[in-house]
Short mmCIF file of C-alpha atoms in Angstrom, two decimals:
data_model
loop_
_atom_site.label_atom_id
_atom_site.label_comp_id
_atom_site.label_asym_id
_atom_site.label_seq_id
_atom_site.Cartn_x
_atom_site.Cartn_y
_atom_site.Cartn_z
CA MET F 1 14.56 17.26 1.28
CA THR F 2 13.88 13.90 -0.48
CA THR F 3 16.51 12.19 1.61
CA VAL F 4 14.91 13.54 4.82
CA LEU F 5 11.52 12.22 3.75
CA LEU F 6 12.95 8.81 2.92
CA LEU F 7 14.94 8.40 6.13
CA SER F 8 12.26 9.89 8.49
CA PRO F 9 10.07 6.70 8.78
CA VAL F 10 13.23 4.91 10.16
CA LEU F 11 14.93 7.66 12.09
CA VAL F 12 11.92 9.06 13.93
CA PRO F 13 11.02 5.83 15.74
CA VAL F 14 14.78 5.27 16.46
CA LEU F 15 14.88 8.68 18.13
CA GLY F 16 11.68 7.82 20.02
CA ALA F 17 13.25 4.63 21.36
CA LEU F 18 16.26 6.65 22.54
CA VAL F 19 13.99 9.07 24.37
CA PHE F 20 12.30 6.14 26.11
CA LEU F 21 15.71 4.65 26.98
CA LEU F 22 16.90 7.84 28.57
CA ALA F 23 13.70 9.29 30.09
CA GLY F 24 11.47 6.24 30.60
CA TRP F 25 7.72 5.97 30.39
CA ARG F 26 5.97 8.74 32.42
CA PRO F 27 3.13 11.17 31.82
CA ALA F 28 5.42 13.46 29.92
CA THR F 29 6.44 10.75 27.43
CA ALA F 30 3.27 8.58 27.41
CA TRP F 31 2.13 10.07 24.03
CA LEU F 32 5.52 10.04 22.41
CA SER F 33 4.84 6.77 20.60
CA ALA F 34 1.67 8.17 19.07
CA ALA F 35 3.54 11.32 17.99
CA SER F 36 6.29 9.21 16.44
CA ALA F 37 3.72 7.13 14.52
CA ALA F 38 1.98 10.33 13.38
CA LEU F 39 5.30 11.60 11.99
CA VAL F 40 5.87 8.34 10.23
CA LEU F 41 2.47 8.63 8.54
CA ALA F 42 3.19 12.22 7.59
CA ALA F 43 6.55 11.22 6.14
CA ALA F 44 4.94 8.35 4.26
CA ILE F 45 2.38 10.75 2.70
CA GLY F 46 5.18 13.04 1.74
CA ASP F 47 7.04 10.13 0.16
CA ALA F 48 3.91 9.17 -1.80
CA VAL F 49 3.47 12.68 -3.08
CA GLU F 50 7.17 12.91 -4.05
CA VAL F 51 7.01 9.58 -5.85
CA ALA F 52 3.90 10.64 -7.77
CA THR F 53 5.70 13.84 -8.80
CA THR F 54 9.25 12.74 -9.54
CA GLY F 55 9.29 8.90 -9.42
CA SER F 56 11.26 6.59 -7.22
CA TYR F 57 14.46 7.79 -5.43
CA THR F 58 17.15 6.41 -3.24
CA ALA F 59 19.31 7.32 -0.25
CA LEU F 60 22.37 5.99 1.60
CA ALA F 61 24.27 5.11 -1.53
CA GLY F 62 21.26 3.19 -2.98
CA LEU F 63 20.68 0.98 0.14
CA LEU F 64 17.24 2.51 0.64
CA ARG F 65 14.70 3.27 -2.17
CA VAL F 66 11.13 4.49 -2.09
CA ASP F 67 8.72 3.81 -4.98
CA ALA F 68 4.92 3.63 -5.15
CA LEU F 69 4.78 0.17 -3.55
CA SER F 70 7.07 1.00 -0.60
CA ALA F 71 5.36 4.40 -0.10
CA PHE F 72 1.97 2.69 0.13
CA MET F 73 3.31 0.23 2.65
CA LEU F 74 4.76 3.11 4.72
CA ILE F 75 1.25 4.60 4.84
CA VAL F 76 -0.08 1.24 6.15
CA ILE F 77 2.63 1.22 8.85
CA GLY F 78 1.98 4.83 9.82
CA ALA F 79 -1.75 4.53 9.87
CA VAL F 80 -2.08 1.29 11.83
CA GLY F 81 0.90 2.27 14.03
CA LEU F 82 -0.91 5.56 14.96
CA LEU F 83 -4.08 3.68 15.94
CA ALA F 84 -2.18 1.18 18.12
CA THR F 85 0.06 3.77 19.80
CA ALA F 86 -2.86 6.18 20.40
CA ALA F 87 -4.58 3.47 22.44
CA THR F 88 -1.35 2.41 24.25
CA PRO F 89 -1.20 5.06 27.09
CA ALA F 90 -4.67 4.02 28.32
CA HIS F 91 -3.82 0.36 28.00
CA LEU F 92 -0.54 0.68 29.87
CA ALA F 93 -2.10 2.91 32.58
CA THR F 94 -4.85 0.30 33.20
CA GLU F 95 -2.22 -2.50 33.44
CA ILE F 96 -0.14 -0.49 35.93
CA ARG F 97 -3.21 0.27 38.11
CA ALA F 98 -4.18 -3.39 38.14
CA GLY F 99 -0.63 -4.38 39.17
CA ARG F 100 0.03 -6.42 36.03
CA ALA F 101 2.72 -3.99 34.82
CA SER F 102 5.05 -1.30 36.17
CA PRO F 103 6.45 1.84 34.74
CA ARG F 104 9.59 -0.12 33.86
CA THR F 105 7.45 -2.58 31.93
CA ALA F 106 5.78 0.37 30.17
CA THR F 107 9.28 1.80 29.27
CA ARG F 108 10.46 -1.47 27.79
CA HIS F 109 7.23 -1.83 25.93
CA SER F 110 7.37 1.63 24.43
CA LEU F 111 11.05 1.34 23.50
CA LEU F 112 10.43 -2.01 21.74
CA VAL F 113 7.40 -0.73 19.87
CA GLN F 114 9.48 2.15 18.49
CA ALA F 115 12.22 -0.27 17.40
CA PHE F 116 9.39 -2.43 15.85
CA LEU F 117 8.12 0.49 13.73
CA ALA F 118 11.66 1.37 12.64
CA ALA F 119 12.44 -2.25 11.58
CA MET F 120 9.18 -2.50 9.59
CA ALA F 121 9.80 0.90 7.84
CA LEU F 122 13.40 -0.25 7.04
CA ALA F 123 11.99 -3.43 5.50
CA VAL F 124 9.70 -1.76 3.05
CA LEU F 125 12.35 0.87 2.14
CA ALA F 126 15.18 -1.60 1.61
CA ALA F 127 16.46 -1.48 -1.97
CA ASP F 128 18.42 -4.70 -1.45
CA LEU F 129 16.89 -8.13 -0.72
CA GLY F 130 19.59 -8.77 1.90
CA VAL F 131 18.67 -5.64 3.79
CA LEU F 132 15.01 -6.58 3.52
CA TRP F 133 15.83 -9.97 5.09
CA ILE F 134 17.79 -8.34 7.93
CA ALA F 135 14.94 -5.93 8.67
CA ILE F 136 12.35 -8.72 8.81
CA GLU F 137 14.63 -10.75 11.05
CA ALA F 138 14.96 -7.71 13.32
CA THR F 139 11.21 -7.60 13.68
CA THR F 140 11.23 -11.20 15.03
CA ILE F 141 13.85 -10.30 17.72
CA VAL F 142 12.01 -7.18 18.83
CA THR F 143 8.50 -8.65 18.89
CA ALA F 144 9.61 -11.82 20.69
CA PHE F 145 10.17 -9.77 23.84
CA LEU F 146 6.82 -7.97 23.28
CA VAL F 147 4.90 -11.29 22.95
CA GLY F 148 6.41 -12.53 26.22
CA GLN F 149 5.95 -9.22 28.00
CA ARG F 150 3.56 -10.62 30.68
CA ARG F 151 6.12 -13.30 31.54
CA SER F 152 3.39 -15.83 32.34
CA ARG F 153 4.01 -19.45 31.38
CA THR F 154 1.71 -19.19 28.38
CA ALA F 155 3.22 -15.88 27.19
CA VAL F 156 6.77 -17.15 27.44
CA GLU F 157 5.82 -20.42 25.66
CA ALA F 158 4.17 -18.35 22.87
CA ALA F 159 7.26 -16.21 22.51
CA TRP F 160 9.59 -19.18 22.21
CA LYS F 161 7.22 -20.88 19.71
CA TYR F 162 7.21 -17.65 17.76
CA VAL F 163 10.91 -17.43 17.73
CA VAL F 164 11.55 -21.05 16.77
CA ILE F 165 8.98 -21.23 13.91
CA CYS F 166 9.70 -17.75 12.50
CA SER F 167 13.48 -18.36 12.71
CA THR F 168 12.99 -21.53 10.77
CA GLY F 169 11.07 -19.58 8.12
CA ILE F 170 13.58 -16.80 8.06
CA ALA F 171 16.40 -19.36 7.69
CA LEU F 172 14.67 -20.73 4.62
CA ALA F 173 14.35 -17.18 3.30
CA LEU F 174 18.09 -16.64 3.96
CA LEU F 175 18.94 -19.81 2.00
CA GLY F 176 16.72 -18.55 -0.84
CA THR F 177 18.42 -15.15 -0.74
CA LEU F 178 21.86 -16.76 -0.97
CA LEU F 179 20.71 -18.91 -3.94
CA LEU F 180 19.24 -15.87 -5.75
CA ASN F 181 22.49 -14.00 -5.13
CA TYR F 182 24.39 -17.00 -6.63
CA ALA F 183 22.16 -16.91 -9.66
CA ALA F 184 22.62 -13.11 -9.99
CA LEU F 185 26.43 -13.35 -9.72
CA HIS F 186 26.54 -15.86 -12.52
CA SER F 187 24.21 -13.93 -14.69
CA PRO F 188 25.25 -11.21 -17.15
CA GLY F 189 22.08 -9.16 -16.63
CA ALA F 190 21.67 -8.93 -12.84
CA SER F 191 23.90 -7.62 -10.16
CA GLY F 192 23.87 -8.86 -6.51
CA LEU F 193 20.68 -8.53 -4.49
CA ASP F 194 19.52 -5.09 -5.55
CA LEU F 195 15.79 -5.51 -6.15
CA ALA F 196 15.69 -3.18 -9.16
CA GLY F 197 18.72 -4.94 -10.64
CA LEU F 198 17.17 -8.36 -10.08
CA VAL F 199 14.00 -7.28 -11.83
CA ALA F 200 15.91 -5.74 -14.76
CA GLY F 201 18.07 -8.84 -15.17
CA ALA F 202 15.53 -11.47 -14.16
CA HIS F 203 15.29 -12.98 -17.70
CA THR F 204 19.00 -13.90 -17.57
CA LEU F 205 18.87 -15.78 -14.20
CA ASP F 206 19.39 -19.49 -14.21
CA PRO F 207 15.88 -21.03 -14.09
CA GLY F 208 16.79 -24.00 -11.99
CA VAL F 209 18.47 -22.13 -9.20
CA THR F 210 15.94 -19.33 -9.28
CA ARG F 211 13.04 -21.80 -8.99
CA ILE F 212 14.53 -23.23 -5.80
CA ALA F 213 15.36 -19.70 -4.46
CA VAL F 214 11.80 -18.44 -5.07
CA ALA F 215 10.25 -21.42 -3.42
CA LEU F 216 12.39 -20.98 -0.35
CA LEU F 217 11.77 -17.18 -0.24
CA VAL F 218 7.99 -17.52 -0.57
CA ILE F 219 7.75 -20.27 2.05
CA GLY F 220 10.19 -18.41 4.36
CA PHE F 221 8.55 -15.01 4.17
CA GLY F 222 5.20 -16.76 4.13
CA THR F 223 6.01 -18.12 7.56
CA LYS F 224 6.32 -14.59 8.89
CA ALA F 225 3.12 -13.67 7.07
CA GLY F 226 1.22 -16.39 8.87
CA LEU F 227 0.54 -18.54 5.72
CA ALA F 228 0.24 -22.26 5.94
CA PRO F 229 2.14 -24.53 6.44
CA LEU F 230 4.35 -22.71 8.96
CA HIS F 231 1.55 -20.65 10.59
CA ALA F 232 1.36 -22.26 13.99
CA TRP F 233 3.12 -19.44 15.80
CA LEU F 234 0.48 -16.89 14.96
CA PRO F 235 -2.52 -17.77 17.13
CA ASP F 236 -0.38 -18.23 20.27
CA ALA F 237 1.72 -15.04 19.71
CA HIS F 238 -1.26 -12.79 18.90
CA SER F 239 -3.37 -14.08 21.74
CA GLN F 240 -0.62 -13.59 24.33
CA ALA F 241 0.88 -10.28 23.19
CA PRO F 242 -0.45 -6.96 24.69
CA ALA F 243 -3.39 -5.68 22.70
CA PRO F 244 -1.55 -2.79 20.92
CA VAL F 245 1.24 -5.19 20.03
CA SER F 246 -1.29 -7.74 18.59
CA ALA F 247 -2.80 -4.85 16.57
CA LEU F 248 0.64 -4.02 15.13
CA MET F 249 1.56 -7.63 14.44
CA SER F 250 -1.68 -8.59 12.75
CA GLY F 251 -2.31 -5.21 11.12
CA VAL F 252 1.17 -4.44 9.89
CA LEU F 253 3.84 -7.11 10.53
CA LEU F 254 2.09 -9.80 8.47
CA SER F 255 1.54 -7.33 5.60
CA VAL F 256 5.26 -6.29 5.66
CA ALA F 257 6.20 -9.96 5.26
CA PHE F 258 3.69 -10.28 2.47
CA TYR F 259 5.22 -7.21 0.84
CA ALA F 260 8.48 -9.26 0.65
CA ILE F 261 6.56 -11.98 -1.15
CA LEU F 262 5.29 -9.48 -3.68
CA ARG F 263 8.86 -8.32 -4.37
CA VAL F 264 9.98 -11.87 -4.88
CA LYS F 265 7.01 -12.74 -7.07
CA THR F 266 7.87 -9.91 -9.43
CA ILE F 267 11.32 -11.37 -9.91
CA SER F 268 9.87 -14.89 -10.23
CA ASP F 269 7.33 -13.94 -12.94
CA LEU F 270 10.01 -12.33 -15.11
CA ALA F 271 12.48 -15.10 -14.60
CA LEU F 272 10.25 -18.21 -14.66
CA GLY F 273 6.91 -17.07 -16.07
CA THR F 274 3.82 -16.52 -13.99
CA GLY F 275 2.91 -20.20 -13.49
CA PHE F 276 5.42 -21.16 -10.84
CA ALA F 277 4.74 -18.49 -8.24
CA ARG F 278 1.00 -18.74 -9.05
CA ALA F 279 0.83 -22.47 -8.26
CA LEU F 280 2.78 -22.03 -5.05
CA LEU F 281 0.66 -19.15 -3.81
CA VAL F 282 -2.58 -20.81 -4.78
CA VAL F 283 -1.70 -23.89 -2.61
CA MET F 284 -0.70 -21.67 0.39
CA ALA F 285 -3.76 -19.52 0.01
CA LEU F 286 -6.30 -22.35 -0.07
CA ALA F 287 -4.49 -24.19 2.74
CA SER F 288 -4.57 -21.07 4.88
CA LEU F 289 -8.26 -20.45 4.26
CA LEU F 290 -9.20 -24.07 4.96
CA LEU F 291 -7.19 -24.03 8.14
CA ALA F 292 -8.74 -20.77 9.34
CA ALA F 293 -12.28 -21.95 8.57
CA SER F 294 -11.96 -25.33 10.31
CA LEU F 295 -10.36 -23.82 13.45
CA LEU F 296 -12.72 -20.86 13.73
CA LEU F 297 -15.89 -22.94 13.82
CA ALA F 298 -15.32 -24.18 17.39
CA GLN F 299 -13.03 -21.40 18.63
CA ARG F 300 -13.41 -20.53 22.33
CA ASP F 301 -10.92 -17.62 22.69
CA TYR F 302 -11.72 -14.37 21.14
CA LYS F 303 -8.11 -13.18 20.68
CA ARG F 304 -7.25 -16.51 18.98
CA MET F 305 -10.33 -16.02 16.92
CA LEU F 306 -9.00 -12.73 15.59
CA ALA F 307 -5.55 -14.39 15.05
CA TYR F 308 -7.09 -17.16 12.90
CA SER F 309 -8.95 -14.45 10.97
CA SER F 310 -5.57 -12.94 10.17
CA ILE F 311 -4.55 -16.28 8.59
CA GLU F 312 -7.71 -16.06 6.53
CA HIS F 313 -6.89 -12.66 5.23
CA MET F 314 -3.32 -13.51 4.46
CA GLY F 315 -4.77 -16.37 2.39
CA LEU F 316 -6.89 -13.89 0.46
CA LEU F 317 -3.84 -11.79 -0.23
CA ALA F 318 -1.92 -14.82 -1.45
CA LEU F 319 -4.84 -15.67 -3.76
CA GLY F 320 -4.86 -12.15 -5.15
CA ALA F 321 -1.11 -12.20 -5.67
CA ALA F 322 -1.49 -15.60 -7.43
CA VAL F 323 -3.96 -14.07 -9.88
CA GLY F 324 -1.36 -11.38 -10.47
CA SER F 325 -3.36 -9.00 -12.73
CA PRO F 326 -3.15 -5.18 -12.09
CA LEU F 327 -6.72 -5.28 -10.72
CA ALA F 328 -5.92 -8.15 -8.37
CA VAL F 329 -2.69 -6.58 -7.06
CA ALA F 330 -4.42 -3.17 -6.49
CA ALA F 331 -7.20 -4.98 -4.63
CA VAL F 332 -4.54 -6.88 -2.58
CA LEU F 333 -2.92 -3.58 -1.60
CA LEU F 334 -6.25 -1.96 -0.65
CA HIS F 335 -7.06 -5.13 1.32
CA ILE F 336 -3.79 -4.79 3.22
CA LEU F 337 -4.71 -1.30 4.39
CA GLY F 338 -8.35 -2.19 5.17
CA HIS F 339 -7.43 -5.30 7.05
CA GLY F 340 -4.85 -3.45 9.03
CA LEU F 341 -7.33 -0.81 10.18
CA ALA F 342 -10.13 -3.27 10.99
CA LYS F 343 -7.87 -5.70 12.81
CA ALA F 344 -6.21 -2.92 14.80
CA VAL F 345 -9.69 -1.81 15.97
CA LEU F 346 -10.63 -5.32 16.90
CA PHE F 347 -7.45 -6.20 18.76
CA LEU F 348 -7.51 -2.96 20.67
CA GLY F 349 -11.16 -3.59 21.53
CA ALA F 350 -10.41 -7.13 22.52
CA GLY F 351 -7.67 -5.83 24.86
CA ARG F 352 -10.27 -3.66 26.54
CA VAL F 353 -12.69 -6.58 26.85
CA LEU F 354 -9.91 -8.60 28.54
CA GLN F 355 -9.12 -5.79 30.98
CA THR F 356 -12.72 -5.30 31.93
CA THR F 357 -13.91 -8.85 32.08
CA GLY F 358 -10.72 -10.68 33.15
CA THR F 359 -11.26 -13.51 30.68
CA SER F 360 -10.51 -14.24 27.00
CA ARG F 361 -13.05 -16.98 26.76
CA ILE F 362 -15.94 -16.35 24.36
CA GLY F 363 -18.37 -18.33 26.44
CA GLU F 364 -17.69 -16.27 29.55
CA VAL F 365 -18.34 -12.84 27.99
CA ARG F 366 -21.95 -11.75 27.68
CA GLY F 367 -23.95 -8.56 27.46
CA LEU F 368 -21.18 -6.22 26.38
CA ALA F 369 -23.82 -4.13 24.50
CA VAL F 370 -25.54 -3.52 27.92
CA ARG F 371 -22.46 -2.84 30.06
CA GLN F 372 -20.23 -1.12 27.41
CA PRO F 373 -22.22 -0.02 24.41
CA LEU F 374 -19.47 2.04 22.83
CA LEU F 375 -16.95 -0.77 23.05
CA ALA F 376 -19.54 -3.31 21.87
CA GLY F 377 -20.45 -1.08 18.91
CA CYS F 378 -16.82 -0.73 17.86
CA LEU F 379 -16.33 -4.54 18.06
CA GLY F 380 -19.50 -5.25 16.14
CA PHE F 381 -18.75 -2.88 13.37
CA GLY F 382 -15.13 -4.07 13.34
CA VAL F 383 -16.31 -7.63 12.70
CA LEU F 384 -18.71 -6.43 9.96
CA ALA F 385 -15.71 -4.70 8.31
CA LEU F 386 -13.58 -7.80 8.69
CA ILE F 387 -16.03 -10.10 6.93
CA GLY F 388 -16.20 -7.69 4.08
CA LEU F 389 -19.67 -5.98 4.37
CA PRO F 390 -20.17 -2.62 2.63
CA PRO F 391 -19.38 0.20 3.08
CA PHE F 392 -16.07 -0.98 4.45
CA SER F 393 -13.02 -1.22 2.13
CA LEU F 394 -12.61 -4.95 2.56
CA PHE F 395 -15.86 -5.39 0.62
CA ALA F 396 -14.28 -3.47 -2.35
CA SER F 397 -10.97 -5.28 -2.10
CA GLU F 398 -12.46 -8.73 -1.79
CA LEU F 399 -14.72 -7.95 -4.75
CA GLY F 400 -11.72 -6.90 -6.81
CA ILE F 401 -9.84 -10.07 -5.94
CA ALA F 402 -12.90 -12.18 -6.83
CA ARG F 403 -13.47 -10.46 -10.14
CA ALA F 404 -9.82 -10.74 -11.09
CA GLY F 405 -9.78 -14.38 -10.05
CA PHE F 406 -12.71 -15.41 -12.19
CA ALA F 407 -11.30 -13.47 -15.17
CA SER F 408 -7.85 -14.99 -14.93
CA GLY F 409 -8.56 -18.71 -15.19
CA LEU F 410 -8.46 -19.28 -11.42
CA GLY F 411 -12.25 -19.41 -11.14
CA TRP F 412 -12.21 -22.76 -9.34
CA ALA F 413 -9.74 -21.49 -6.68
CA THR F 414 -11.67 -18.30 -6.27
CA ALA F 415 -14.96 -20.16 -5.85
CA VAL F 416 -13.41 -22.41 -3.18
CA ALA F 417 -11.94 -19.37 -1.44
CA LEU F 418 -15.35 -17.52 -1.38
CA LEU F 419 -17.04 -20.58 0.06
CA LEU F 420 -14.46 -20.81 2.85
CA VAL F 421 -14.78 -17.03 3.44
CA LEU F 422 -18.53 -17.41 3.95
CA VAL F 423 -17.91 -20.20 6.51
CA ILE F 424 -15.41 -17.99 8.36
CA ALA F 425 -17.79 -14.96 8.20
CA ALA F 426 -20.57 -17.08 9.79
CA ALA F 427 -18.20 -18.27 12.54
CA LEU F 428 -17.05 -14.69 13.34
CA VAL F 429 -20.60 -13.33 13.48
CA THR F 430 -21.82 -16.21 15.66
CA HIS F 431 -18.94 -15.90 18.22
CA THR F 432 -19.04 -12.15 18.38
CA SER F 433 -22.85 -11.95 18.75
CA ARG F 434 -22.63 -14.29 21.76
CA MET F 435 -20.29 -11.84 23.36
CA LEU F 436 -22.20 -8.69 22.58
CA LEU F 437 -25.76 -9.83 23.28
CA GLY F 438 -27.55 -11.36 26.18
CA ALA F 439 -27.63 -10.54 29.84
CA PRO F 440 -24.32 -9.60 31.50
CA PRO F 441 -22.99 -12.45 33.74
CA GLU F 442 -21.71 -12.14 37.26
CA GLY F 443 -18.14 -13.11 38.18
CA PRO F 444 -15.79 -13.84 35.27
CA GLY F 445 -17.03 -12.13 32.21
CA ALA F 446 -18.73 -9.33 34.11
CA ALA F 447 -17.40 -5.85 33.28
CA THR F 448 -16.66 -4.35 36.66
CA ALA F 449 -15.22 -0.84 36.93
CA PRO F 450 -14.70 -0.50 33.16
CA PRO F 451 -11.77 1.65 32.16
CA ARG F 452 -12.11 4.47 29.66
CA VAL F 453 -12.39 3.11 26.13
CA PRO F 454 -9.92 4.72 23.71
CA ALA F 455 -12.85 5.72 21.57
CA THR F 456 -11.01 8.05 19.32
CA ALA F 457 -8.61 5.41 18.01
CA LEU F 458 -11.30 2.74 17.55
CA LEU F 459 -13.78 5.13 15.87
CA ALA F 460 -11.06 6.67 13.66
CA GLY F 461 -10.02 3.25 12.35
CA LEU F 462 -13.66 2.31 11.46
CA VAL F 463 -14.31 5.64 9.86
CA VAL F 464 -11.27 5.53 7.61
CA CYS F 465 -11.95 1.88 6.69
CA ALA F 466 -15.50 2.86 5.65
CA ALA F 467 -14.31 6.00 3.81
CA LEU F 468 -11.90 3.88 1.76
CA GLY F 469 -14.74 1.57 0.93
CA VAL F 470 -16.86 4.41 -0.38
CA THR F 471 -13.98 5.97 -2.37
CA ALA F 472 -10.31 5.24 -2.56
CA ALA F 473 -9.75 8.22 -4.88
CA PRO F 474 -6.88 9.73 -2.85
CA LEU F 475 -4.96 6.45 -3.22
CA ASN F 476 -6.05 5.50 -6.82
CA ASP F 477 -2.89 6.69 -8.55
CA LEU F 478 -0.64 5.28 -5.88
CA LEU F 479 -2.39 1.86 -6.03
CA HIS F 480 -2.25 1.81 -9.86
CA THR F 481 1.45 2.63 -9.91
CA ALA F 482 2.23 0.15 -7.16
CA ALA F 483 0.27 -2.57 -9.04
CA THR F 484 2.31 -1.76 -12.17
CA ILE F 485 5.55 -2.25 -10.20
CA VAL F 486 4.45 -5.74 -9.04
CA THR F 487 2.99 -6.92 -12.35
CA GLY F 488 5.31 -5.16 -14.76
CA ALA F 489 2.15 -4.01 -16.72
CA PRO F 490 2.44 -0.81 -18.75
#
């Protein structure tokens, strides 16, 4: 039974992809993606319960392993995946009616999304760093086709930019993986690239080789997570991808890449002490926050606005990981889930705005609260969640990161980060209020013949995000155990 639970998050989307390959996208299969994501979420919850009861366990001769950290990440994948795929049928139907897509496009989209979910699940279940690298590289290949799905000049350019920059980062991570394998092979206490073996034998790894390997791995996986300095792919890719894909990329893909950084940091702290990874992550965190703040102030495109916000939140995650205390790591994990839910709601809502107004320019969208009050309300509350206002969970997670930062000797970095977060929050509120308020315009920006808003998905995401902010009791034990895995605390 445990093997079935462990394999289900990978096998269910693979089977879904095969169904789309054979049957195509049609009314009978339109909701298959949502059903697949729901089963992934159910399996993730089952894995979490099993881990809490019996501890971590493996499958496929030890190639896959689930522990509290990977079980939590599976919950994130399932929850955000369910929101995105639940809104997909209405999104694709609207695109087909408008002549911007065809049933063949919808089939390809649905097949690739299933492959995307399977690759992300494989990444967090990988017991071997090499398998983890392969899975993250697979997400690049799959999502490149999704980013360029519209086949416009800007979409194709964004897809190529995404492939080139992320491939560069993944190549750096591959070199780091090979160097870490070299250190492990020449160490009496570690064996190959097994993550548990590397953690157990980290103290015997050669410090010089390990230092170079960790730097390459953090920068390489940081590229896929959207952290500075190799972040430039993210705004273009997220702004050009279909809305459900943007929701998955921002809400889950970035977090899966950051999960890889957490695994590497655990090895680094045991092999080199906490100072090396901390310094590297602090620099990347503050650079990402500064970049996001400076580019959000004068942003003119609301999808790019949300993309730069993702860079901000990855910077906050990097800061929390740099602090490295159990409180900070637990807050980082809660932030991953809260950000995924809020960003999925906002990207799905932004996709509806684009379909109804025909423009992604902030200055050309006015009066959404008058024309589409439900959609405007979801967007407004989504932005409030994103900037960390209570009762949403990002308030609790950002507060936890800040408390841990001031208590750990990183008060100066935490203070700078909070100042930049305030600047970003002001920019997001200003831009969003311009879109929601005022008199509706005529021509571009006017919401003519608005399609049905996928209210259930948007409202569900906001409700769950708020509920986690009020109490995270169902996840407390899982968060504590996962934080213990990352920090090595008793």
